[in-house]
Amino acid sequence: MSRVYNFSAGPAVMPEEVLKEAAAEMLDYNGTGMSVMEMSHRSAAYQKIIDEAEQDLRDLMNIPDNYKVLFIQGGGHVQFSMVPMNLFVKGTGDYIITGQWAKKAWQEAKKYGNAKAIASSEDRTFSYIPDCSDLPVDEDADYVYICLNNTIYGTVFHELPNTKGKDLVADISSCFLSEPLDVTKFGILWGGVQKNVGPAGLAIAIVREDLIREDLDPKVPVMLKYSTYANSGSLYNTPPTYNIYMCGKVFKWLKKQGGLEAMKKRNEEKAAILYDYLDSSSLFHGTVEKKDRSLMNVPFVTDSKELNDLFVKEAEAAGFVNLKGHRSVGGMRASLYNAMPKEGVEALVAFMKDFGAPNLGGVAEI
Ligand SMILES: *Cc1c(COP(=O)(O)O)cnc(C)c1O
């Protein structure tokens, strides 16, 4: 068996220790004589798994008691619909468009009310975060929506927007648990787990209790109401039991690593290795404004499409996989999620330097 360095944006690399533990427990989980995927979601053994997962996430993120933690099927796109369906009271939502995921969320919300784009960085291919200090937030807005870390473009909000008192809703899919966040600054934080937490198909929503309403339009499907999950401990129907178990294992792994402060430090170190090299290279360069750079997703290019393609091909043959950029941006993208070891980034940069030598007419980059 040999493992590659997997730079995929998602589904993405998982901690090897977690995968090994899951493998060891595959046939007999904790003396139950069965795999977690064979287990009733109503069993005491499973209740313990989901309870511990929730508690460990609360500990890691320091989630206050007046926020619910909800495990919801359907991944990110279901949240694009659930947010407006559950939050529209006056029927206006203000969206800050910093990439394709924010744009899709906005387009979905338009079906349910007056969803407005109050800022955008589309004019320069989403390569920066717009100034959000004094936006025309609607007096009637039920919320302001952002995508905190833009997976495709490699930007992040280093500062939260001034919402002028409105509740902030954030998609944190690709920076989930990568560094500490002050939960109290948000009305809802939600993330699809397949970027930085666990297996695809599950989202975790952290929702302030007063935003969980029962009195929605009676046509809203029961599985699309936050209250359904809040009232049942995310066990209204059969949840994605195995995914939740895997997320729980990752939470325990994160605690063992020292929690989110330690992850932040490590993620900063890893990203600096790649960004420092990109800033000094004459062959490769980053594509976004330096002040808005993401720690998690690092897009980069050469000046030639042929060289980009050659790089992706040779990198893959050398065991650095999924470096091809998103189809809407081109070039390359390295995702440096929590489970990517520092050695992986160091090895990638060494490979990039070696690649540069013959392709720069024999001039080696140091
Ligand atoms: C991947 C991603 C999504 C989409 O998630 P799905 O689970 O595929 O629906 C949404 N938002 C962000 C920030 C993402 O990175």
XYZ file of C-alpha atoms and ligand atoms in Angstrom:
381
model
C 0.000 0.000 0.000
C 1.216 3.471 -0.706
C -0.584 6.678 0.103
C -0.276 9.756 -2.099
C -0.213 13.399 -1.075
C -3.814 14.315 -1.886
C -4.334 18.052 -2.469
C -8.009 17.654 -3.453
C -10.407 20.498 -2.594
C -13.011 17.926 -1.540
C -13.727 15.179 -0.834
C -10.314 15.542 0.662
C -7.526 14.029 2.697
C -8.480 12.552 6.092
C -6.120 12.029 9.029
C -4.406 8.682 8.498
C -4.765 7.824 12.174
C -8.557 8.213 11.887
C -8.749 5.988 8.817
C -6.697 3.301 10.565
C -8.935 3.421 13.631
C -12.043 3.122 11.484
C -10.485 0.182 9.661
C -9.670 -1.552 12.950
C -13.282 -1.065 14.111
C -14.866 -2.083 10.814
C -15.971 -5.595 11.809
C -16.511 -5.090 15.511
C -17.133 -1.654 16.937
C -16.218 -1.523 20.587
C -17.349 -5.069 21.410
C -20.773 -4.738 19.757
C -19.899 -7.442 17.215
C -20.938 -5.224 14.326
C -19.763 -2.310 12.232
C -21.141 1.157 13.011
C -22.802 1.059 9.590
C -24.785 -2.014 10.653
C -25.989 -0.437 13.853
C -29.461 0.905 14.660
C -29.487 4.656 14.983
C -31.799 4.102 17.970
C -29.284 1.931 19.833
C -27.495 3.038 22.992
C -24.134 2.475 21.296
C -25.039 4.843 18.463
C -26.550 7.437 20.783
C -23.197 7.596 22.536
C -21.411 8.130 19.205
C -23.597 11.074 18.139
C -23.674 12.604 21.636
C -19.896 12.505 21.892
C -19.503 13.922 18.384
C -21.701 16.876 19.316
C -19.955 17.453 22.636
C -16.479 17.253 21.122
C -17.458 19.771 18.431
C -18.906 22.065 21.117
C -15.642 21.810 23.064
C -13.467 22.446 19.996
C -15.442 25.475 18.780
C -16.490 26.706 22.200
C -20.144 26.697 21.089
C -22.446 28.478 23.579
C -25.516 26.691 24.994
C -27.927 28.888 23.043
C -26.691 27.405 19.758
C -27.886 24.036 18.450
C -25.572 21.669 16.603
C -27.480 19.954 13.787
C -26.311 17.058 11.613
C -28.101 17.416 8.262
C -28.017 15.263 5.142
C -27.491 16.638 1.667
C -24.220 18.522 2.005
C -23.698 22.151 1.121
C -26.392 22.636 -1.487
C -29.203 21.705 0.878
C -28.052 24.533 3.152
C -28.301 26.969 0.236
C -32.051 26.213 0.360
C -32.541 25.725 4.092
C -31.099 29.116 5.044
C -33.689 31.219 3.177
C -36.532 28.756 3.785
C -35.978 28.945 7.539
C -34.790 32.523 7.989
C -37.011 34.614 5.749
C -39.550 36.436 7.917
C -39.617 39.812 6.220
C -38.326 38.055 3.133
C -35.107 39.923 2.390
C -31.580 38.495 2.521
C -28.364 40.318 1.618
C -25.635 38.273 -0.067
C -21.940 39.077 -0.463
C -20.772 37.373 -3.627
C -17.144 36.265 -3.322
C -17.281 33.170 -5.495
C -19.338 30.469 -7.061
C -20.633 29.017 -3.792
C -21.923 32.354 -2.507
C -23.456 33.009 -5.914
C -25.239 29.667 -5.950
C -26.572 30.297 -2.451
C -27.861 33.712 -3.577
C -29.496 32.287 -6.712
C -31.230 29.616 -4.656
C -32.458 32.157 -2.091
C -34.064 34.249 -4.852
C -36.675 31.510 -5.202
C -37.948 32.199 -1.705
C -37.767 35.969 -1.370
C -35.918 39.154 -2.090
C -32.302 37.974 -2.077
C -29.953 40.790 -3.038
C -26.277 40.884 -3.903
C -24.931 43.831 -1.901
C -21.258 43.328 -2.840
C -19.323 41.226 -5.304
C -15.773 40.551 -6.446
C -16.809 38.942 -9.711
C -15.329 41.867 -11.713
C -11.857 40.383 -11.121
C -12.668 36.652 -11.131
C -13.272 36.650 -7.372
C -9.583 37.224 -6.683
C -10.230 39.451 -3.658
C -12.659 40.121 -0.820
C -14.607 43.351 -1.328
C -14.583 46.109 1.289
C -17.466 45.186 3.589
C -17.146 47.945 6.165
C -20.091 50.035 4.973
C -22.394 48.057 2.707
C -25.964 49.007 1.786
C -27.483 46.447 4.161
C -31.279 46.506 3.794
C -33.146 47.672 6.891
C -35.500 44.753 6.391
C -32.805 42.142 5.811
C -33.399 38.965 7.788
C -29.706 38.163 7.478
C -26.445 38.891 5.699
C -24.835 35.883 4.014
C -21.174 35.149 3.291
C -19.017 32.247 2.201
C -16.177 32.644 4.707
C -13.485 30.754 2.787
C -13.765 30.584 -0.981
C -12.646 27.093 -1.900
C -12.385 27.637 -5.643
C -10.655 31.028 -5.672
C -8.541 30.771 -2.533
C -9.709 33.854 -0.652
C -10.933 34.212 2.921
C -12.597 36.954 4.964
C -9.876 37.899 7.443
C -12.356 40.392 8.854
C -16.099 39.810 9.107
C -18.410 42.225 7.276
C -20.181 45.013 9.099
C -23.751 43.683 8.984
C -25.206 46.789 10.683
C -26.812 44.672 13.346
C -28.235 41.971 11.085
C -27.548 38.301 11.752
C -24.586 36.910 9.868
C -24.948 33.528 8.161
C -21.708 31.911 6.996
C -20.814 28.927 4.859
C -17.637 27.631 6.520
C -17.339 24.404 4.505
C -13.712 24.779 3.481
C -12.327 26.359 6.655
C -14.342 24.304 9.161
C -12.170 23.694 12.261
C -9.058 25.112 10.602
C -8.762 27.861 13.217
C -10.804 29.245 16.132
C -13.940 31.260 15.280
C -16.089 33.345 17.600
C -19.434 31.568 17.185
C -21.318 34.410 18.892
C -20.619 36.667 15.903
C -22.863 34.486 13.732
C -26.544 33.601 13.595
C -25.797 30.433 11.639
C -22.523 28.762 10.759
C -22.779 25.783 8.514
C -20.331 23.592 6.652
C -20.391 20.622 4.363
C -18.012 18.204 6.053
C -16.203 16.750 3.030
C -13.588 19.494 2.849
C -12.008 19.537 6.266
C -13.926 17.109 8.472
C -15.333 13.850 7.128
C -17.038 11.877 4.351
C -19.261 13.726 1.837
C -23.034 14.026 2.108
C -23.369 15.616 5.530
C -23.494 19.221 6.647
C -23.222 20.471 10.206
C -25.220 23.597 11.021
C -24.611 25.574 14.195
C -27.759 27.641 14.645
C -28.651 30.202 17.301
C -31.825 28.998 18.987
C -33.985 32.027 18.275
C -33.482 31.459 14.541
C -35.065 28.007 14.752
C -38.706 28.602 13.964
C -41.678 26.269 13.934
C -44.101 28.577 12.124
C -42.801 28.120 8.596
C -44.901 27.826 5.479
C -46.643 24.454 5.910
C -45.338 23.404 2.504
C -41.706 23.470 3.697
C -40.601 19.822 3.704
C -40.133 18.434 7.180
C -36.518 17.503 6.421
C -35.740 21.093 5.393
C -36.759 22.670 8.702
C -34.000 23.315 11.228
C -36.585 22.680 13.965
C -36.970 19.049 12.851
C -33.290 18.437 13.619
C -33.215 20.594 16.733
C -36.247 18.838 18.281
C -34.951 15.324 17.621
C -31.233 15.590 18.316
C -30.676 15.108 14.546
C -32.401 11.713 14.830
C -35.814 12.448 13.311
C -35.159 9.890 10.614
C -32.099 7.728 9.951
C -29.176 10.132 9.802
C -25.962 9.425 7.849
C -24.771 7.356 10.782
C -21.357 6.363 9.484
C -20.462 9.907 8.383
C -21.305 11.254 11.820
C -19.153 8.539 13.411
C -16.216 9.504 11.157
C -16.655 13.205 11.946
C -16.666 12.301 15.632
C -13.344 10.543 15.205
C -11.886 13.601 13.489
C -13.099 15.794 16.378
C -11.270 13.532 18.847
C -8.172 13.648 16.644
C -8.322 17.458 16.594
C -8.568 17.558 20.384
C -5.504 15.342 20.586
C -3.618 17.693 18.246
C -4.205 20.522 20.715
C -7.480 21.968 19.399
C -8.085 24.803 16.998
C -5.358 27.176 18.234
C -2.825 24.456 17.482
C -4.429 23.759 14.087
C -4.311 27.446 13.205
C -0.604 27.628 13.998
C 0.081 24.514 11.984
C -2.067 25.666 9.053
C -0.298 29.040 9.017
C 3.062 27.308 8.902
C 1.981 25.018 6.082
C 0.458 27.802 3.971
C 3.528 30.015 4.497
C 5.782 27.325 3.014
C 3.817 27.402 -0.235
C 3.047 31.140 -0.357
C 6.662 32.104 0.397
C 7.805 29.926 -2.453
C 5.138 31.318 -4.835
C 6.239 34.873 -3.956
C 9.868 34.098 -4.741
C 9.356 31.895 -7.816
C 9.852 33.194 -11.319
C 7.801 30.338 -12.756
C 4.781 29.979 -10.472
C 2.643 32.689 -8.949
C -0.443 32.994 -6.784
C -3.686 34.319 -8.265
C -5.350 36.299 -5.464
C -4.652 39.494 -3.555
C -2.160 38.776 -0.819
C -4.225 40.357 1.936
C -7.132 37.985 1.213
C -5.213 34.725 0.889
C -6.784 31.565 2.270
C -4.844 29.184 4.511
C -6.778 26.263 3.104
C -6.932 26.596 -0.687
C -3.965 27.926 -2.638
C -4.507 28.502 -6.374
C -1.428 29.158 -8.502
C -0.418 29.303 -12.157
C 2.489 29.550 -14.542
C 2.187 31.908 -17.486
C 1.558 29.051 -19.881
C -1.379 26.674 -20.109
C 0.897 23.983 -21.540
C 3.242 24.247 -18.574
C 0.311 24.140 -16.159
C -0.924 20.949 -17.772
C 2.548 19.442 -17.810
C 3.043 20.315 -14.154
C -0.236 18.685 -13.098
C 0.665 15.569 -15.074
C 4.212 15.236 -13.753
C 3.109 16.027 -10.202
C 0.525 13.280 -10.338
C 3.102 10.767 -11.559
C 5.282 11.771 -8.605
C 2.472 11.172 -6.067
C 1.084 14.722 -5.672
C -2.500 14.295 -6.801
C -5.570 16.459 -7.455
C -3.593 19.635 -8.076
C -5.603 20.674 -11.123
C -7.395 23.967 -10.498
C -11.183 24.269 -10.597
C -12.528 24.248 -14.138
C -13.682 27.864 -13.785
C -10.186 29.149 -12.875
C -7.703 26.810 -14.552
C -4.098 26.419 -13.435
C -3.419 24.626 -10.180
C -4.835 24.575 -6.677
C -3.353 22.950 -3.605
C -5.773 22.429 -0.724
C -3.945 22.304 2.590
C -6.636 21.077 4.960
C -5.992 20.014 8.569
C -5.085 16.459 7.600
C -2.401 17.495 5.070
C 0.910 17.048 6.891
C 3.583 19.725 6.747
C 5.863 17.198 5.024
C 3.358 17.060 2.150
C 3.654 20.802 1.539
C 7.448 20.722 1.869
C 7.635 17.856 -0.604
C 5.340 19.687 -3.032
C 7.494 22.825 -2.933
C 10.641 20.742 -3.480
C 8.934 19.143 -6.468
C 7.925 22.568 -7.827
C 11.536 23.770 -7.577
C 12.769 20.697 -9.448
C 10.083 21.136 -12.075
C 11.182 24.732 -12.560
C 14.781 23.949 -13.434
C 14.434 22.342 -16.890
C 11.369 24.442 -17.723
C 13.196 27.685 -17.097
C 15.945 26.770 -19.514
C 17.993 24.949 -16.924
C 17.993 27.747 -14.347
C 17.398 26.115 -10.982
C 15.254 27.945 -8.447
C 16.578 27.960 -4.946
C -17.815 22.302 -1.677
C -18.503 23.499 -1.185
C -19.908 23.613 -1.266
C -20.784 22.569 -1.921
O -20.925 21.435 -1.139
P -21.802 20.170 -1.619
O -21.755 19.294 -0.413
O -21.142 19.605 -2.824
O -23.168 20.663 -1.902
C -20.479 24.749 -0.738
N -19.734 25.716 -0.177
C -18.388 25.648 -0.102
C -17.610 26.748 0.532
C -17.737 24.530 -0.604
O -16.391 24.466 -0.537
